[in-house]
mmCIF file of C-alpha atoms and ligand atoms in Angstrom:
data_model
loop_
_atom_site.group_PDB
_atom_site.id
_atom_site.type_symbol
_atom_site.label_atom_id
_atom_site.label_comp_id
_atom_site.label_asym_id
_atom_site.label_seq_id
_atom_site.Cartn_x
_atom_site.Cartn_y
_atom_site.Cartn_z
ATOM 1 C CA MET A 247 44.488 63.519 -38.766
ATOM 2 C CA SER A 248 46.451 60.124 -39.475
ATOM 3 C CA ASP A 249 45.336 57.049 -40.569
ATOM 4 C CA TYR A 250 47.120 54.659 -37.817
ATOM 5 C CA ARG A 251 44.844 51.502 -36.094
ATOM 6 C CA ALA A 252 44.705 50.366 -32.454
ATOM 7 C CA ASP A 253 44.164 47.341 -31.229
ATOM 8 C CA ILE A 254 44.461 48.949 -27.646
ATOM 9 C CA LEU A 255 44.019 52.506 -26.952
ATOM 10 C CA ALA A 256 44.716 53.188 -23.544
ATOM 11 C CA ILE A 257 43.763 57.060 -22.064
ATOM 12 C CA ALA A 258 45.188 58.532 -18.841
ATOM 13 C CA ALA A 259 45.115 61.814 -17.027
ATOM 14 C CA HIS A 260 48.421 62.690 -17.387
ATOM 15 C CA ARG A 261 51.357 62.413 -19.390
ATOM 16 C CA ASP A 262 53.591 58.891 -17.484
ATOM 17 C CA ASP A 263 49.908 57.753 -16.109
ATOM 18 C CA VAL A 264 50.501 54.759 -18.962
ATOM 19 C CA GLU A 265 54.192 53.998 -17.613
ATOM 20 C CA GLN A 266 52.858 53.496 -13.987
ATOM 21 C CA THR A 267 50.041 51.973 -13.995
ATOM 22 C CA CYS A 268 49.819 50.107 -17.693
ATOM 23 C CA GLY A 269 53.427 50.126 -19.247
ATOM 24 C CA GLY A 270 54.193 46.812 -19.191
ATOM 25 C CA THR A 271 51.361 45.112 -20.679
ATOM 26 C CA LEU A 272 51.083 47.757 -23.729
ATOM 27 C CA LEU A 273 54.642 46.274 -24.361
ATOM 28 C CA LYS A 274 53.713 42.882 -23.778
ATOM 29 C CA MET A 275 50.723 43.351 -26.288
ATOM 30 C CA ALA A 276 53.316 45.732 -29.372
ATOM 31 C CA GLU A 277 56.269 42.584 -28.872
ATOM 32 C CA ARG A 278 52.588 40.573 -29.417
ATOM 33 C CA GLY A 279 51.911 42.554 -32.666
ATOM 34 C CA TYR A 280 49.068 43.781 -31.561
ATOM 35 C CA ARG A 281 48.801 47.865 -31.945
ATOM 36 C CA THR A 282 48.536 49.870 -29.014
ATOM 37 C CA ALA A 283 47.974 53.687 -28.258
ATOM 38 C CA ALA A 284 48.102 56.223 -25.486
ATOM 39 C CA LEU A 285 46.294 59.071 -24.997
ATOM 40 C CA ASP A 286 47.232 61.462 -22.108
ATOM 41 C CA LEU A 287 43.779 63.793 -21.787
ATOM 42 C CA THR A 288 46.186 66.548 -20.177
ATOM 43 C CA GLN A 289 49.813 67.816 -21.331
ATOM 44 C CA GLY A 290 51.621 68.778 -17.055
ATOM 45 C CA GLU A 291 51.332 72.483 -17.243
ATOM 46 C CA MET A 292 50.459 72.015 -13.279
ATOM 47 C CA GLY A 293 53.265 69.876 -12.795
ATOM 48 C CA THR A 294 56.219 70.496 -10.010
ATOM 49 C CA ARG A 295 58.385 70.279 -13.190
ATOM 50 C CA GLY A 296 59.395 70.706 -15.999
ATOM 51 C CA THR A 297 57.745 72.149 -18.774
ATOM 52 C CA VAL A 298 55.402 71.070 -20.372
ATOM 53 C CA GLU A 299 57.283 70.852 -23.547
ATOM 54 C CA ASP A 300 59.974 69.167 -21.748
ATOM 55 C CA ARG A 301 57.020 66.216 -20.960
ATOM 56 C CA ALA A 302 55.604 66.310 -24.487
ATOM 57 C CA ARG A 303 59.245 65.259 -25.254
ATOM 58 C CA GLU A 304 60.112 62.717 -22.696
ATOM 59 C CA ALA A 305 56.213 61.304 -23.599
ATOM 60 C CA GLU A 306 57.742 61.216 -26.463
ATOM 61 C CA GLU A 307 60.499 58.932 -25.469
ATOM 62 C CA ALA A 308 58.723 56.457 -23.344
ATOM 63 C CA ALA A 309 55.776 55.776 -26.074
ATOM 64 C CA ARG A 310 58.781 54.992 -28.085
ATOM 65 C CA ILE A 311 60.210 53.083 -25.974
ATOM 66 C CA MET A 312 56.557 51.152 -25.295
ATOM 67 C CA LYS A 313 56.799 50.611 -28.087
ATOM 68 C CA VAL A 314 53.865 52.175 -28.612
ATOM 69 C CA GLY A 315 52.703 53.573 -31.985
ATOM 70 C CA TRP A 316 50.685 56.395 -31.527
ATOM 71 C CA ARG A 317 50.273 59.599 -28.502
ATOM 72 C CA GLN A 318 49.106 62.080 -27.699
ATOM 73 C CA ALA A 319 48.008 65.340 -26.033
ATOM 74 C CA LEU A 320 44.306 66.894 -25.227
ATOM 75 C CA ASP A 321 44.840 70.607 -23.661
ATOM 76 C CA ILE A 322 42.485 69.445 -21.317
ATOM 77 C CA PRO A 323 43.101 71.651 -17.657
ATOM 78 C CA ASP A 324 45.815 69.909 -16.018
ATOM 79 C CA GLY A 325 43.781 69.459 -12.811
ATOM 80 C CA ARG A 326 40.898 70.133 -13.952
ATOM 81 C CA VAL A 327 39.880 67.186 -15.452
ATOM 82 C CA GLU A 328 35.814 67.392 -15.615
ATOM 83 C CA ASN A 329 33.254 65.165 -17.236
ATOM 84 C CA THR A 330 31.613 67.551 -19.506
ATOM 85 C CA TYR A 331 29.567 67.039 -23.210
ATOM 86 C CA GLU A 332 32.732 68.546 -24.606
ATOM 87 C CA ASN A 333 35.221 66.275 -23.162
ATOM 88 C CA ARG A 334 33.552 63.130 -23.692
ATOM 89 C CA LEU A 335 32.979 64.846 -27.711
ATOM 90 C CA LYS A 336 37.104 66.100 -27.215
ATOM 91 C CA VAL A 337 37.735 61.910 -26.064
ATOM 92 C CA ALA A 338 34.729 60.360 -28.711
ATOM 93 C CA ARG A 339 36.967 61.521 -31.714
ATOM 94 C CA VAL A 340 40.414 59.728 -30.320
ATOM 95 C CA ILE A 341 38.808 56.833 -29.817
ATOM 96 C CA ARG A 342 36.282 57.166 -33.303
ATOM 97 C CA GLN A 343 39.215 58.140 -35.177
ATOM 98 C CA LEU A 344 41.705 55.001 -33.367
ATOM 99 C CA ARG A 345 38.525 52.127 -33.487
ATOM 100 C CA PRO A 346 40.107 50.116 -30.906
ATOM 101 C CA ARG A 347 39.073 47.014 -29.632
ATOM 102 C CA VAL A 348 40.386 47.435 -26.757
ATOM 103 C CA LEU A 349 40.163 50.645 -24.192
ATOM 104 C CA ILE A 350 43.029 50.838 -21.268
ATOM 105 C CA LEU A 351 41.240 53.362 -18.350
ATOM 106 C CA PRO A 352 42.381 54.086 -14.806
ATOM 107 C CA TYR A 353 39.703 52.761 -12.003
ATOM 108 C CA TRP A 354 37.454 54.724 -11.234
ATOM 109 C CA GLN A 355 38.248 55.312 -7.041
ATOM 110 C CA ALA A 356 41.624 57.163 -6.983
ATOM 111 C CA ARG A 357 43.161 59.771 -4.985
ATOM 112 C CA HIS A 358 43.952 61.833 -7.894
ATOM 113 C CA PRO A 359 40.410 63.363 -8.658
ATOM 114 C CA ASP A 360 42.072 63.423 -11.762
ATOM 115 C CA HIS A 361 42.253 60.084 -12.169
ATOM 116 C CA ALA A 362 39.201 58.897 -10.627
ATOM 117 C CA THR A 363 37.474 61.270 -13.627
ATOM 118 C CA VAL A 364 38.637 59.154 -16.537
ATOM 119 C CA ALA A 365 37.386 56.300 -16.145
ATOM 120 C CA THR A 366 33.379 58.125 -16.176
ATOM 121 C CA LEU A 367 34.613 59.998 -18.666
ATOM 122 C CA GLY A 368 35.792 57.697 -20.307
ATOM 123 C CA TYR A 369 33.616 55.094 -20.348
ATOM 124 C CA GLU A 370 30.944 57.647 -21.721
ATOM 125 C CA ALA A 371 33.141 58.566 -24.471
ATOM 126 C CA ALA A 372 33.702 55.303 -25.881
ATOM 127 C CA PHE A 373 29.083 54.722 -25.504
ATOM 128 C CA LEU A 374 29.091 57.830 -27.350
ATOM 129 C CA ALA A 375 31.787 57.303 -29.808
ATOM 130 C CA GLY A 376 29.107 54.708 -31.018
ATOM 131 C CA LEU A 377 26.626 56.313 -31.171
ATOM 132 C CA SER A 378 25.747 56.228 -35.138
ATOM 133 C CA LYS A 379 23.808 59.826 -35.793
ATOM 134 C CA LEU A 380 26.729 61.851 -33.553
ATOM 135 C CA ASP A 381 28.198 63.863 -36.130
ATOM 136 C CA LEU A 382 31.841 63.935 -35.772
ATOM 137 C CA GLY A 383 33.297 63.763 -39.250
ATOM 138 C CA ALA A 384 34.185 58.981 -38.259
ATOM 139 C CA PRO A 385 32.034 56.143 -38.410
ATOM 140 C CA SER A 386 30.769 55.761 -35.800
ATOM 141 C CA HIS A 387 33.101 53.188 -33.356
ATOM 142 C CA ARG A 388 32.762 51.269 -29.650
ATOM 143 C CA PRO A 389 35.455 49.182 -28.607
ATOM 144 C CA PHE A 390 34.765 45.740 -27.025
ATOM 145 C CA LYS A 391 36.026 45.871 -23.292
ATOM 146 C CA ILE A 392 36.730 47.956 -22.015
ATOM 147 C CA ILE A 393 39.694 47.708 -18.876
ATOM 148 C CA TYR A 394 41.040 49.651 -15.562
ATOM 149 C CA ALA A 395 43.901 49.866 -14.558
ATOM 150 C CA SER A 396 44.096 49.589 -11.198
ATOM 151 C CA LEU A 397 48.329 49.506 -9.557
ATOM 152 C CA TYR A 398 46.769 52.620 -7.528
ATOM 153 C CA ALA A 399 43.236 51.379 -6.184
ATOM 154 C CA ASP A 400 43.031 49.210 -3.456
ATOM 155 C CA VAL A 401 41.281 46.780 -4.384
ATOM 156 C CA ARG A 402 41.708 42.928 -5.394
ATOM 157 C CA PRO A 403 41.971 42.884 -9.365
ATOM 158 C CA THR A 404 40.621 40.649 -11.419
ATOM 159 C CA PHE A 405 43.717 40.036 -13.321
ATOM 160 C CA VAL A 406 46.413 40.249 -13.843
ATOM 161 C CA VAL A 407 48.973 40.321 -16.940
ATOM 162 C CA ASP A 408 53.074 39.170 -16.578
ATOM 163 C CA ILE A 409 55.133 41.866 -17.432
ATOM 164 C CA SER A 410 57.985 40.060 -15.801
ATOM 165 C CA GLU A 411 59.872 39.735 -20.120
ATOM 166 C CA GLN A 412 59.093 43.255 -19.942
ATOM 167 C CA PHE A 413 60.038 45.501 -16.711
ATOM 168 C CA ASP A 414 62.827 46.641 -17.411
ATOM 169 C CA THR A 415 61.774 48.032 -20.558
ATOM 170 C CA ARG A 416 59.092 49.473 -18.648
ATOM 171 C CA PHE A 417 61.225 51.469 -15.501
ATOM 172 C CA ALA A 418 62.638 52.550 -18.346
ATOM 173 C CA ALA A 419 60.018 53.874 -20.273
ATOM 174 C CA LEU A 420 59.475 55.735 -16.914
ATOM 175 C CA MET A 421 62.725 56.805 -16.235
ATOM 176 C CA ALA A 422 62.224 58.566 -20.259
ATOM 177 C CA TYR A 423 60.517 61.542 -17.785
ATOM 178 C CA ARG A 424 64.058 62.607 -16.764
ATOM 179 C CA SER A 425 61.478 66.330 -15.693
ATOM 180 C CA GLN A 426 59.968 64.332 -13.312
ATOM 181 C CA TYR A 427 62.473 61.804 -11.956
ATOM 182 C CA ASP A 428 66.094 63.199 -12.231
ATOM 183 C CA ASP A 429 67.729 63.705 -9.093
ATOM 184 C CA GLN A 430 67.057 67.278 -8.798
ATOM 185 C CA GLN A 431 66.617 69.853 -6.067
ATOM 186 C CA ALA A 432 63.778 71.195 -7.158
ATOM 187 C CA GLY A 433 61.146 69.490 -4.857
ATOM 188 C CA SER A 434 63.745 67.279 -3.864
ATOM 189 C CA SER A 435 61.468 66.616 -0.297
ATOM 190 C CA LEU A 436 58.612 65.983 -2.671
ATOM 191 C CA PHE A 437 60.149 63.541 -4.553
ATOM 192 C CA PRO A 438 61.749 60.032 -3.713
ATOM 193 C CA ARG A 439 65.067 59.339 -4.931
ATOM 194 C CA LYS A 440 65.838 57.339 -8.670
ATOM 195 C CA GLU A 441 66.926 54.385 -6.913
ATOM 196 C CA GLU A 442 63.790 54.113 -3.936
ATOM 197 C CA ILE A 443 61.455 54.950 -6.961
ATOM 198 C CA ARG A 444 62.136 51.750 -8.208
ATOM 199 C CA GLU A 445 62.202 49.606 -5.322
ATOM 200 C CA ARG A 446 58.968 51.099 -5.001
ATOM 201 C CA VAL A 447 57.972 49.925 -8.727
ATOM 202 C CA ALA A 448 59.296 47.022 -8.900
ATOM 203 C CA ALA A 449 57.972 46.087 -4.374
ATOM 204 C CA MET A 450 53.981 46.930 -6.349
ATOM 205 C CA ALA A 451 54.880 45.040 -10.264
ATOM 206 C CA GLY A 452 56.167 41.962 -7.126
ATOM 207 C CA PHE A 453 53.233 42.083 -6.118
ATOM 208 C CA TYR A 454 50.973 41.599 -8.314
ATOM 209 C CA GLY A 455 53.319 39.477 -9.794
ATOM 210 C CA LEU A 456 52.809 37.124 -6.407
ATOM 211 C CA LEU A 457 48.880 37.064 -6.538
ATOM 212 C CA GLY A 458 49.642 35.705 -10.785
ATOM 213 C CA GLY A 459 52.079 33.229 -9.282
ATOM 214 C CA VAL A 460 55.053 35.020 -11.465
ATOM 215 C CA ARG A 461 57.968 37.778 -10.773
ATOM 216 C CA TYR A 462 55.961 41.207 -12.036
ATOM 217 C CA ALA A 463 52.813 42.240 -13.167
ATOM 218 C CA GLU A 464 50.728 44.706 -13.704
ATOM 219 C CA PRO A 465 46.451 44.392 -11.942
ATOM 220 C CA PHE A 466 43.226 45.514 -13.763
ATOM 221 C CA VAL A 467 39.755 45.368 -12.946
ATOM 222 C CA CYS A 468 36.571 44.767 -15.411
ATOM 223 C CA LYS A 469 33.308 44.734 -14.485
ATOM 224 C CA GLU A 470 32.234 41.868 -16.216
ATOM 225 C CA VAL A 471 32.762 37.858 -14.809
ATOM 226 C CA GLY A 472 35.777 36.769 -16.784
ATOM 227 C CA LEU A 473 34.941 33.338 -19.463
ATOM 228 C CA VAL A 474 35.975 29.575 -18.971
ATOM 229 C CA GLY A 475 35.962 26.820 -22.611
ATOM 230 C CA ASP A 476 38.250 24.667 -21.048
ATOM 231 C CA LEU A 477 38.583 23.952 -17.479
ATOM 232 C CA LEU A 478 41.932 23.230 -18.198
ATOM 233 C CA ALA A 479 43.446 25.468 -19.055
ATOM 234 C CA ILE A 480 42.625 28.543 -16.306
ATOM 235 C CA PRO A 481 46.066 30.094 -14.925
ATOM 236 C CA VAL A 482 47.256 30.390 -11.578
ATOM 237 C CA GLN A 483 47.213 27.209 -9.678
ATOM 238 C CA SER A 484 45.510 27.456 -5.800
ATOM 239 C CA ILE A 485 47.231 25.476 -3.763
HETATM 240 ZN ZN1 ZN B 46 48.516 60.649 -12.645
#
């Protein structure tokens, strides 16, 4: 077990989810000097393209590009991510090991059931991780802040993170999943071409950027209210 500690931990169902929903934010935070980490709950054995080994290698490369200092995948079955006590313990162990202050989870409503489940599973695992009488072999820890990456949810974000400077690198991280995104024959009716993917990714980031008054951004929802100390420092122009 490594002794890596993370300021920010992103948890997702599948390898490449983090790249799609909060990769630019992770990169930006790493560039600010924060230690970042990503935990993928599944290994991708149900994917139409590529093998588990391909995806492991690609995830490692993507992490390097996003400057994510720690990345691992659990062994929860792909397409069957369930919020069981056993799975909550697996995630809680990682939270205790890494001791993040900020936890990024997927938004709780999603087309893919695995994504929606991770929102609840991650939250409940964070709660368990803070129970001092629960013996998991590492001291208890609870993240201070939980935010939900909402890129694929039809919901108004609480805030967006400006990733204008990180957009290209974040796209490169996504393209590190060559078994998924390289133009190829297998599943070509299902998977859009690389050029189209870039257009879509840019359109999404551009939309959220527009909401924040910047070029590209990633959206997040959080359940608590915002707290302001200085009215003159509130960003995003009203009129
Ligand atoms: Zn996914």
